[in-house]
Every structure is written in C-alpha cells, then in structure tokens.
Coordinates of C-alpha atoms and ligand atoms in Angstrom, one line a residue:
X30 CA -16.4 19.1 -15.0
X31 CA -12.7 20.7 -14.5
X32 CA -10.2 17.1 -16.0
X33 CA -6.8 18.7 -17.5
X34 CA -5.5 20.8 -15.1
X35 CA -6.5 22.4 -11.0
X36 CA -6.6 26.2 -11.4
X37 CA -6.2 27.1 -7.5
X38 CA -5.2 25.4 -4.9
X39 CA -6.4 27.4 -1.5
X40 CA -3.6 27.2 1.0
X41 CA -3.4 28.2 4.7
X42 CA -0.6 27.1 6.9
X43 CA -0.6 26.1 10.6
X44 CA 0.1 28.9 12.8
X45 CA 2.6 26.6 15.1
X46 CA 4.3 23.8 13.7
X47 CA 4.3 20.3 15.5
X48 CA 7.9 19.4 13.8
X49 CA 9.8 20.1 16.4
X50 CA 8.2 17.7 19.4
X51 CA 9.2 14.9 16.7
X52 CA 11.8 12.3 16.8
X53 CA 13.2 12.0 13.3
X54 CA 15.5 8.9 14.5
X55 CA 13.0 6.8 16.0
X56 CA 10.1 6.9 14.0
X57 CA 7.2 3.9 14.0
X58 CA 4.9 3.3 11.1
X59 CA 2.6 5.8 10.6
X60 CA 1.4 7.0 14.1
X61 CA 2.1 11.1 14.0
X62 CA 1.2 13.2 11.4
X63 CA 3.1 16.3 9.6
X64 CA 1.2 19.7 9.9
X65 CA -0.6 19.8 6.7
X66 CA -2.8 18.2 4.9
X67 CA -5.2 18.4 1.3
X68 CA -8.8 17.9 1.2
X69 CA -11.4 18.0 -1.5
X70 CA -14.9 18.2 -1.7
X71 CA -17.5 16.8 -4.0
X72 CA -21.1 17.7 -3.9
X73 CA -23.2 18.4 -6.4
X74 CA -21.8 16.5 -9.1
X75 CA -17.8 18.4 -9.1
X76 CA -14.9 18.4 -7.3
X77 CA -14.9 21.5 -5.6
X78 CA -10.8 23.4 -5.2
X79 CA -9.2 21.7 -3.2
X80 CA -7.6 23.0 0.1
X81 CA -4.1 23.0 2.3
X82 CA -4.7 23.4 5.5
X83 CA -3.5 22.5 8.9
X84 CA -3.9 18.4 10.2
X85 CA -7.0 18.7 12.1
X86 CA -10.4 16.3 12.8
X87 CA -12.6 15.4 10.2
X88 CA -16.6 15.9 11.3
X89 CA -19.1 14.9 10.6
X90 CA -23.4 13.6 10.7
X91 CA -23.7 10.1 11.9
X92 CA -25.7 9.4 9.0
X93 CA -23.0 10.3 7.0
X94 CA -22.8 7.2 4.6
X95 CA -18.8 6.5 5.4
X96 CA -20.7 5.1 9.1
X97 CA -23.1 2.7 7.5
X98 CA -22.0 1.3 4.2
X99 CA -18.3 1.8 4.1
X100 CA -17.7 3.5 1.9
X101 CA -14.5 4.6 1.6
X102 CA -11.2 3.7 -0.3
X103 CA -6.9 5.2 -0.2
X104 CA -4.5 4.5 -1.6
X105 CA -0.3 4.2 -0.1
X106 CA 2.7 6.4 -1.0
X107 CA 6.0 7.0 -0.2
X108 CA 7.8 10.7 -0.6
X109 CA 11.5 10.5 0.2
X110 CA 14.4 13.0 0.0
X111 CA 17.4 12.8 -1.6
X112 CA 21.1 13.7 -1.4
X113 CA 20.0 16.6 -3.3
X114 CA 17.5 18.3 -1.2
X115 CA 14.9 17.0 -4.2
X116 CA 11.5 15.7 -3.2
X117 CA 11.1 12.4 -5.3
X118 CA 7.9 10.1 -5.3
X119 CA 7.2 6.5 -6.8
X120 CA 5.2 5.8 -9.7
X121 CA 2.1 8.3 -8.2
X122 CA 0.6 8.7 -11.6
X123 CA -0.3 4.3 -10.8
X124 CA -1.8 5.1 -7.0
X125 CA -3.7 7.9 -8.9
X126 CA -5.1 5.3 -11.4
X127 CA -5.5 2.7 -8.9
X128 CA -7.4 5.1 -6.7
X129 CA -10.6 5.2 -9.6
X130 CA -9.8 2.0 -9.9
X131 CA -10.8 1.0 -6.8
X132 CA -13.3 4.1 -6.6
X133 CA -15.4 2.9 -9.5
X134 CA -16.3 -0.2 -7.6
X135 CA -17.4 1.4 -4.4
X136 CA -19.4 3.7 -6.8
X137 CA -16.9 6.5 -5.6
X138 CA -16.6 9.4 -8.1
X139 CA -13.3 9.6 -9.7
X140 CA -11.2 12.1 -8.9
X141 CA -9.7 14.1 -12.2
X142 CA -5.7 13.1 -12.1
X143 CA -4.7 16.5 -12.0
X144 CA -6.1 17.5 -8.9
X145 CA -4.4 13.6 -7.0
X146 CA -0.7 14.9 -8.6
X147 CA -0.9 19.2 -8.3
X148 CA -2.3 18.7 -4.9
X149 CA 0.0 15.7 -3.7
X150 CA 3.0 18.4 -5.2
X151 CA 2.1 20.8 -3.7
X152 CA 1.3 19.3 -0.5
X153 CA 4.6 17.8 0.0
X154 CA 6.4 20.9 -1.0
X155 CA 5.0 22.3 2.1
X156 CA 6.4 19.7 4.1
X157 CA 9.3 18.4 2.6
X158 CA 11.0 19.4 6.2
X159 CA 8.6 16.2 7.5
X160 CA 10.2 13.7 5.2
X161 CA 12.6 11.8 7.2
X162 CA 16.2 10.7 5.1
X163 CA 17.1 8.9 7.4
X164 CA 17.8 4.5 6.1
X165 CA 13.8 2.9 6.1
X166 CA 12.2 5.5 6.7
X167 CA 9.8 8.1 4.1
X168 CA 7.3 10.5 4.8
X169 CA 3.9 7.8 4.2
X170 CA 0.9 9.1 2.8
X171 CA -2.2 8.4 2.8
X172 CA -4.7 9.7 0.0
X173 CA -7.8 8.2 0.5
X174 CA -11.9 8.8 -0.4
X175 CA -14.8 8.6 1.6
X176 CA -19.0 8.9 1.9
X177 CA -19.1 12.1 3.2
X178 CA -22.7 12.6 2.1
X179 CA -25.7 11.9 4.0
X180 CA -28.8 9.4 4.7
X181 CA -29.3 5.8 5.5
X182 CA -30.6 4.2 2.4
X183 CA -28.5 2.0 1.4
X184 CA -26.9 3.9 -1.7
X185 CA -24.0 6.5 -2.9
X186 CA -24.2 8.9 -1.0
X187 CA -24.5 12.3 -3.1
X188 CA -20.8 14.3 -1.6
X189 CA -17.6 12.5 -0.8
X190 CA -14.3 14.1 1.0
X191 CA -10.7 13.1 -0.3
X192 CA -7.9 14.0 2.1
X193 CA -4.1 13.3 1.5
X194 CA -2.1 13.4 5.0
X195 CA 1.0 12.4 5.9
X196 CA 3.1 10.8 8.2
X197 CA 7.4 10.3 8.3
X198 CA 7.7 6.6 9.2
X199 CA 10.3 4.1 9.8
X200 CA 9.8 0.2 9.1
X201 CA 6.5 -1.8 9.1
X202 CA 7.1 -4.9 10.7
X203 CA 10.7 -4.8 12.8
X204 CA 11.7 -8.1 11.7
X205 CA 10.7 -11.2 9.5
X206 CA 7.5 -12.9 10.1
X207 CA 5.8 -15.6 10.5
X208 CA 3.4 -16.1 8.5
X209 CA -0.3 -18.1 8.7
X210 CA -1.6 -20.0 6.3
X211 CA -5.3 -19.2 6.0
X212 CA -7.8 -22.6 6.4
X213 CA -10.8 -20.3 7.0
X214 CA -11.3 -17.4 6.4
X215 CA -10.7 -15.0 2.7
X216 CA -9.9 -11.5 2.2
X217 CA -12.2 -11.7 -1.0
X218 CA -14.1 -13.5 -3.0
X219 CA -14.5 -13.5 -7.0
X220 CA -16.9 -10.8 -8.1
X221 CA -16.1 -9.0 -5.3
X222 CA -13.7 -6.0 -4.3
X223 CA -10.5 -7.8 -3.6
X224 CA -8.9 -5.9 -6.4
X225 CA -9.6 -2.9 -4.8
X226 CA -8.1 -1.0 -1.7
X227 CA -11.6 -1.0 -0.7
X228 CA -10.9 0.2 3.8
X229 CA -13.6 -2.8 4.4
X230 CA -11.0 -5.2 2.8
X231 CA -9.0 -4.6 5.9
X232 CA -11.7 -4.3 8.3
X233 CA -12.2 -8.0 7.4
X234 CA -8.9 -8.8 7.6
X235 CA -8.6 -8.1 11.3
X236 CA -10.5 -10.9 12.9
X237 CA -9.2 -14.4 11.1
X238 CA -5.2 -12.1 11.6
X239 CA -6.1 -11.7 15.5
X240 CA -6.4 -16.1 15.5
X241 CA -3.7 -16.0 13.9
X242 CA -1.4 -13.6 16.1
X243 CA -2.8 -15.4 19.3
X244 CA -0.9 -18.6 17.6
X245 CA 1.9 -16.9 17.7
X246 CA 2.2 -15.7 13.9
X247 CA 2.4 -12.1 12.9
X248 CA -0.2 -11.8 9.4
X249 CA -1.7 -14.5 7.3
X250 CA -0.9 -15.9 4.0
X251 CA -4.3 -15.5 2.3
X252 CA -5.5 -18.7 0.6
X253 CA -8.2 -19.0 -1.8
X254 CA -11.7 -18.4 -0.6
X255 CA -13.1 -21.5 -3.1
X256 CA -10.5 -24.5 -2.6
X257 CA -8.5 -22.9 0.4
X258 CA -5.1 -24.7 -1.6
X259 CA -3.9 -21.8 -3.7
X260 CA -2.0 -18.9 -2.2
X261 CA -2.5 -15.4 -3.2
X262 CA -1.4 -12.3 -0.6
X263 CA 0.5 -12.3 2.5
X264 CA -1.8 -9.7 4.8
X265 CA -1.5 -7.0 2.7
X266 CA 0.9 -7.4 1.0
X267 CA 1.8 -9.4 -2.2
X268 CA 3.8 -12.7 -2.7
X269 CA 6.7 -14.0 -3.9
X270 CA 8.4 -17.4 -3.1
X271 CA 11.7 -18.8 -4.7
X272 CA 11.9 -22.0 -5.6
X273 CA 15.5 -22.8 -6.6
X274 CA 16.6 -19.8 -8.4
X275 CA 13.1 -19.6 -10.1
X276 CA 11.1 -15.9 -8.3
X277 CA 7.0 -16.8 -8.4
X278 CA 4.9 -15.3 -7.9
X279 CA 0.5 -14.7 -8.6
X280 CA -1.1 -13.6 -11.2
X281 CA -4.1 -10.1 -10.1
X282 CA -7.2 -11.9 -10.4
X283 CA -10.3 -9.5 -9.2
X284 CA -9.5 -11.2 -5.7
X285 CA -5.5 -10.0 -5.4
X286 CA -4.7 -6.2 -5.7
X287 CA -2.4 -5.2 -8.6
X288 CA 0.5 -4.2 -6.2
X289 CA 2.8 -1.6 -7.3
X290 CA 5.9 -2.5 -5.5
X291 CA 5.1 -6.4 -6.7
X292 CA 5.0 -5.5 -10.6
X293 CA 8.3 -3.1 -10.1
X294 CA 10.0 -6.1 -8.4
X295 CA 8.6 -8.4 -11.6
X296 CA 10.7 -5.9 -13.6
X297 CA 13.6 -5.5 -11.9
X298 CA 14.2 -9.2 -11.6
X299 CA 13.9 -10.0 -14.8
X300 CA 16.8 -6.8 -15.7
X301 CA 18.8 -8.9 -13.7
X302 CA 18.0 -12.3 -15.1
X303 CA 16.3 -14.1 -12.4
X304 CA 14.1 -16.2 -13.9
X305 CA 10.6 -15.5 -12.8
X306 CA 6.8 -17.0 -13.3
X307 CA 4.1 -15.7 -12.9
X308 CA 1.2 -18.3 -11.9
X309 CA -1.1 -19.9 -9.4
X310 CA 1.2 -21.5 -6.3
X311 CA -0.6 -23.8 -3.6
X312 CA -0.2 -24.6 -0.6
X313 CA 0.6 -28.6 -1.5
X314 CA 4.0 -27.3 -4.3
X315 CA 5.3 -25.0 -0.7
X316 CA 5.6 -27.8 1.2
X317 CA 6.9 -30.1 -1.0
X318 CA 9.2 -27.1 -1.9
X319 CA 10.0 -26.3 2.3
X320 CA 10.1 -30.1 2.8
X321 CA 12.7 -31.1 -0.2
X322 CA 14.4 -27.9 0.7
X323 CA 14.2 -26.1 -3.0
X324 CA 12.2 -23.9 -0.9
X325 CA 14.7 -21.2 -0.4
X326 CA 12.7 -17.4 0.3
X327 CA 9.3 -16.5 0.9
X328 CA 8.9 -12.6 0.7
X329 CA 5.7 -9.9 1.0
X330 CA 5.7 -7.2 -1.0
X331 CA 4.1 -3.5 -0.2
X332 CA 4.7 -0.2 0.0
X333 CA 4.7 0.0 3.9
X334 CA 6.2 -2.7 4.0
X335 CA 8.7 -2.7 0.6
X336 CA 10.0 -6.3 0.6
X337 CA 8.9 -8.1 4.1
X338 CA 11.0 -11.0 4.4
X339 CA 9.2 -14.9 6.0
X340 CA 10.6 -16.7 8.8
X341 CA 8.4 -19.8 8.8
X342 CA 5.0 -20.6 7.8
X343 CA 2.5 -22.6 9.5
X344 CA -0.9 -25.2 7.7
X345 CA -2.2 -27.4 10.1
X346 CA -0.4 -27.5 12.8
X347 CA 2.6 -27.5 11.0
X348 CA 5.2 -25.4 11.0
X349 CA 7.9 -24.8 7.8
X350 CA 10.7 -22.9 9.1
X351 CA 13.1 -21.0 5.3
X352 CA 17.0 -21.2 6.5
X353 CA 18.4 -18.4 6.1
X354 CA 20.2 -17.7 2.5
X355 CA 22.9 -15.7 1.3
X356 CA 22.6 -12.9 -1.3
X357 CA 18.7 -12.9 -0.8
X358 CA 16.8 -12.0 -3.9
X359 CA 14.4 -9.8 -1.0
X360 CA 18.2 -8.5 -0.4
X361 CA 18.8 -7.5 -4.2
X362 CA 15.5 -6.9 -4.9
X363 CA 15.3 -4.4 -1.8
X364 CA 18.5 -2.9 -2.0
X365 CA 17.5 -2.1 -5.8
X366 CA 14.5 -1.2 -5.4
X367 CA 14.8 1.4 -2.3
X368 CA 18.3 2.4 -4.1
X369 CA 15.7 3.8 -7.4
X370 CA 13.2 5.0 -4.6
X371 CA 15.6 7.0 -3.6
X372 CA 17.9 8.3 -6.1
X373 CA 20.8 6.5 -5.0
X374 CA 21.6 5.1 -8.8
X375 CA 19.6 5.8 -12.2
X376 CA 16.3 5.2 -12.2
X377 CA 15.7 3.2 -16.0
X378 CA 12.0 2.6 -16.2
X379 CA 11.4 6.5 -14.9
X380 CA 10.4 5.3 -12.0
X381 CA 10.7 9.0 -9.9
X382 CA 8.6 11.2 -10.1
X383 CA 10.8 14.8 -9.1
X384 CA 7.7 16.7 -7.4
Ligands
PLP24 N1 -2.0 -6.4 -1.4 C1 -2.6 -5.6 -0.3 C2 -4.0 -5.9 0.2 C3 -2.2 -4.2 0.3 O1 -3.1 -3.7 0.7 C4 -1.2 -4.2 -0.9 C5 -0.8 -2.4 -0.7 O2 -0.8 -1.3 -0.8 C6 0.1 -4.3 -1.3 C7 -1.2 -5.8 -1.7 C8 1.1 -3.9 -1.7 O3 0.6 -2.8 -2.9 P1 1.2 -1.8 -3.2 O4 2.8 -2.4 -3.3 O5 0.9 -0.6 -4.8 O6 2.1 -1.1 -2.4
COI25 C1 0.8 -0.3 1.8 O1 1.3 -1.1 1.2 O2 0.7 0.7 1.7 C2 0.0 0.1 1.9 O3 -1.3 0.3 2.4 C3 0.0 -1.9 3.1 C4 -1.6 -0.7 4.8 C5 -0.6 -0.4 5.8 C6 -2.5 -1.6 4.7

C-alpha cells in the first residue's frame, strides 16, 4: 500500500456551482453542502486513487455492511479564511490520527495520512469560496469512512469508502444550553467504543437525549456507566467546570473522546495562568458547588460548538441554575481559540495549518 505520498488525485469539477443559492449571512449548522466531495475507495487490500467529484448521492447495495453492522467512523473539523484570503485548518493531523484510532477499533483499514491531508487540501482549494467569514461561521468538514463491502455475514467488510464532504456552517447551538445529568442511560462503557468517533455512538445518544428534550433540556451530561456518579461528557462535547477559579475537566479514557478542542483549551488555560485540574468530577461535587455558589461555570467544548456555555443543569427532578459571571473563562478561552483558528493572533503552538 502506498503510504507517504498521493501520486494523483483525479478531479472532476461540477458543471454548475450551487453557491449562488446560499445565504452566507444566515447559515445554520451542517444543512447546505459545497459543490465537491472527495471519495477514495478501498478494495482488494488497497486504497485506490482519491477522486474529487461533484457532491452527489452514494449508491450502495442493500447488503452493504454499513447498513447492518454500523461499521463507520467520522471526524469533524473546520476551515477558516483569514483577512489575506488564506485557507486555514485547525490541527488537521490530529483529526487524521483520531480517524485511524477510531477505524482500528471498528476493524476498518486505516487511511494513509498523505491521502487524508493531500485530499483535504486539494478539496479545500477547490471549495475556497464556500468558506464563510462572518463571526462564528466556518466551513465544517466531515471526513468519514464506512463499510461499502457486501454480505450478511457479521464480519468486517472487504471494501470501504473514505469521503470528505463540506458544509458552510454557523453556530451549533443558538445560545446557552440547559442540560440533564443522566442517571439511567450510558453513551459508552469500559472496553467499548466511546473513545472512537463511531457512528453508532451517536445513534445510541439520540433516544436518551430526546427524553431529556421532552423534559425541557437541550442536552444530556453523560455519567459513567457503572455508577452514574461521575460526569463524563456533555452531549457530543467534552465537559469543563469552573469551581472557584479552578478549571476542571475529566481525564480521557476508553469511554471518552479525546477532544482536540479539549486539549487545546487545557493548553491555552495553563498559558493564561488559569489553574487547571484534570480529574474525576462527581455529580455530588457539582451539586455541592452549585449549592454553595462555588460552581461559577460549566461548558462543553468541541469542534462544532467550539465552547458552549451551560446555563444550568437538572438532576433527580431538581434544577440548578448557574449565575451569569463577568469575564467568564468560557468567553476568554473561546476568544483565544477562535483568534488562533482564524489568524487574528499569533499561533504559538503551530496548530494552524495553511492550505
Ligand atoms: N466528545 C464527543 C463525543 C464528540 O463527538 C466530540 C466532537 O467531535 C467531542 C467530544 C469534541 O471533540 P473535538 O474537540 O475534537 O471536536
Ligand atoms: C464535532 O464537534 O465536530 C462533532 O463531531 C460533534 C457532532 C456534530 C456530532
């Protein structure tokens, strides 16, 4: 298998761009898609030549294993354009590495880094005009790999598709969110696939999240599957709490996604001289802190939502509201990270990649 360089990417451009139909000032999240997509097939033990083609439906046999056994993984990343019209992506190699960590767990062949990176860059060059520049917007990039190979036998497929599609997007959440601490359901378990971005992890969240929505909450705070005593993630985001002036987040594990936003925030916070602790956080500690007023902030962190402040949480029928704080860590850290992402400030970490 070729691994280090992609010798060729076949490009077929669309005959008619859809861009004129898009209102770039009123973008929702992930609802309109750009003109092209990258597709790379895995057959006979090899990733074939990647192709960039017009965005279009993918045709599969009913026996394709993705439909039956959910063999699929994905990533989420964002591209920005700075004031000099440079295309910028945030820590894309980390996404490539995590895609392959996820693939390995799902018995999907890993994609060579050069296929991912060269394919991504070529696609972004072609889709440059689709990168929105208004505050809070970006071109959301969705790389994914799934089992296209056929058969009802419950075993890994012999063929896969790697695809990158793009959606110019605005904010993921409209405002502050209210969350419910989960007491019954779990999103992951020890030895499971929680650390992977496997499609099924998200399908498994929809029903408990709908139950929480029916009660007036926007999201679920996932707790550990064994005792439900420790908080783990906030919906599809990593979770942060500020108790007094200390920023807390929980350690990653095989139940928790190793978020790229999470690890960037930890680094930035340390460099801002914010005391940071990475340790388990119990529901009991959170409730006591909410009751005695030391719980100043709770927020989720992830690519799609960046930093999403939490207005309050529910637990066992009781609601705990968080106060409005001035100079919140959430707004400071959000500004720092988005300024780095969009080239409004220097990037001392080398996270920003120019395409
Ligand atoms: N946790 C889960 C379950 C997620 O799906 C995501 C989103 O990607 C995150 C956390 C945040 O990860 P990242 O910051 O890499 O987007
Ligand atoms: C992301 O933050 O990029 C995600 O993947 C979360 C979600 C849209 C599933």
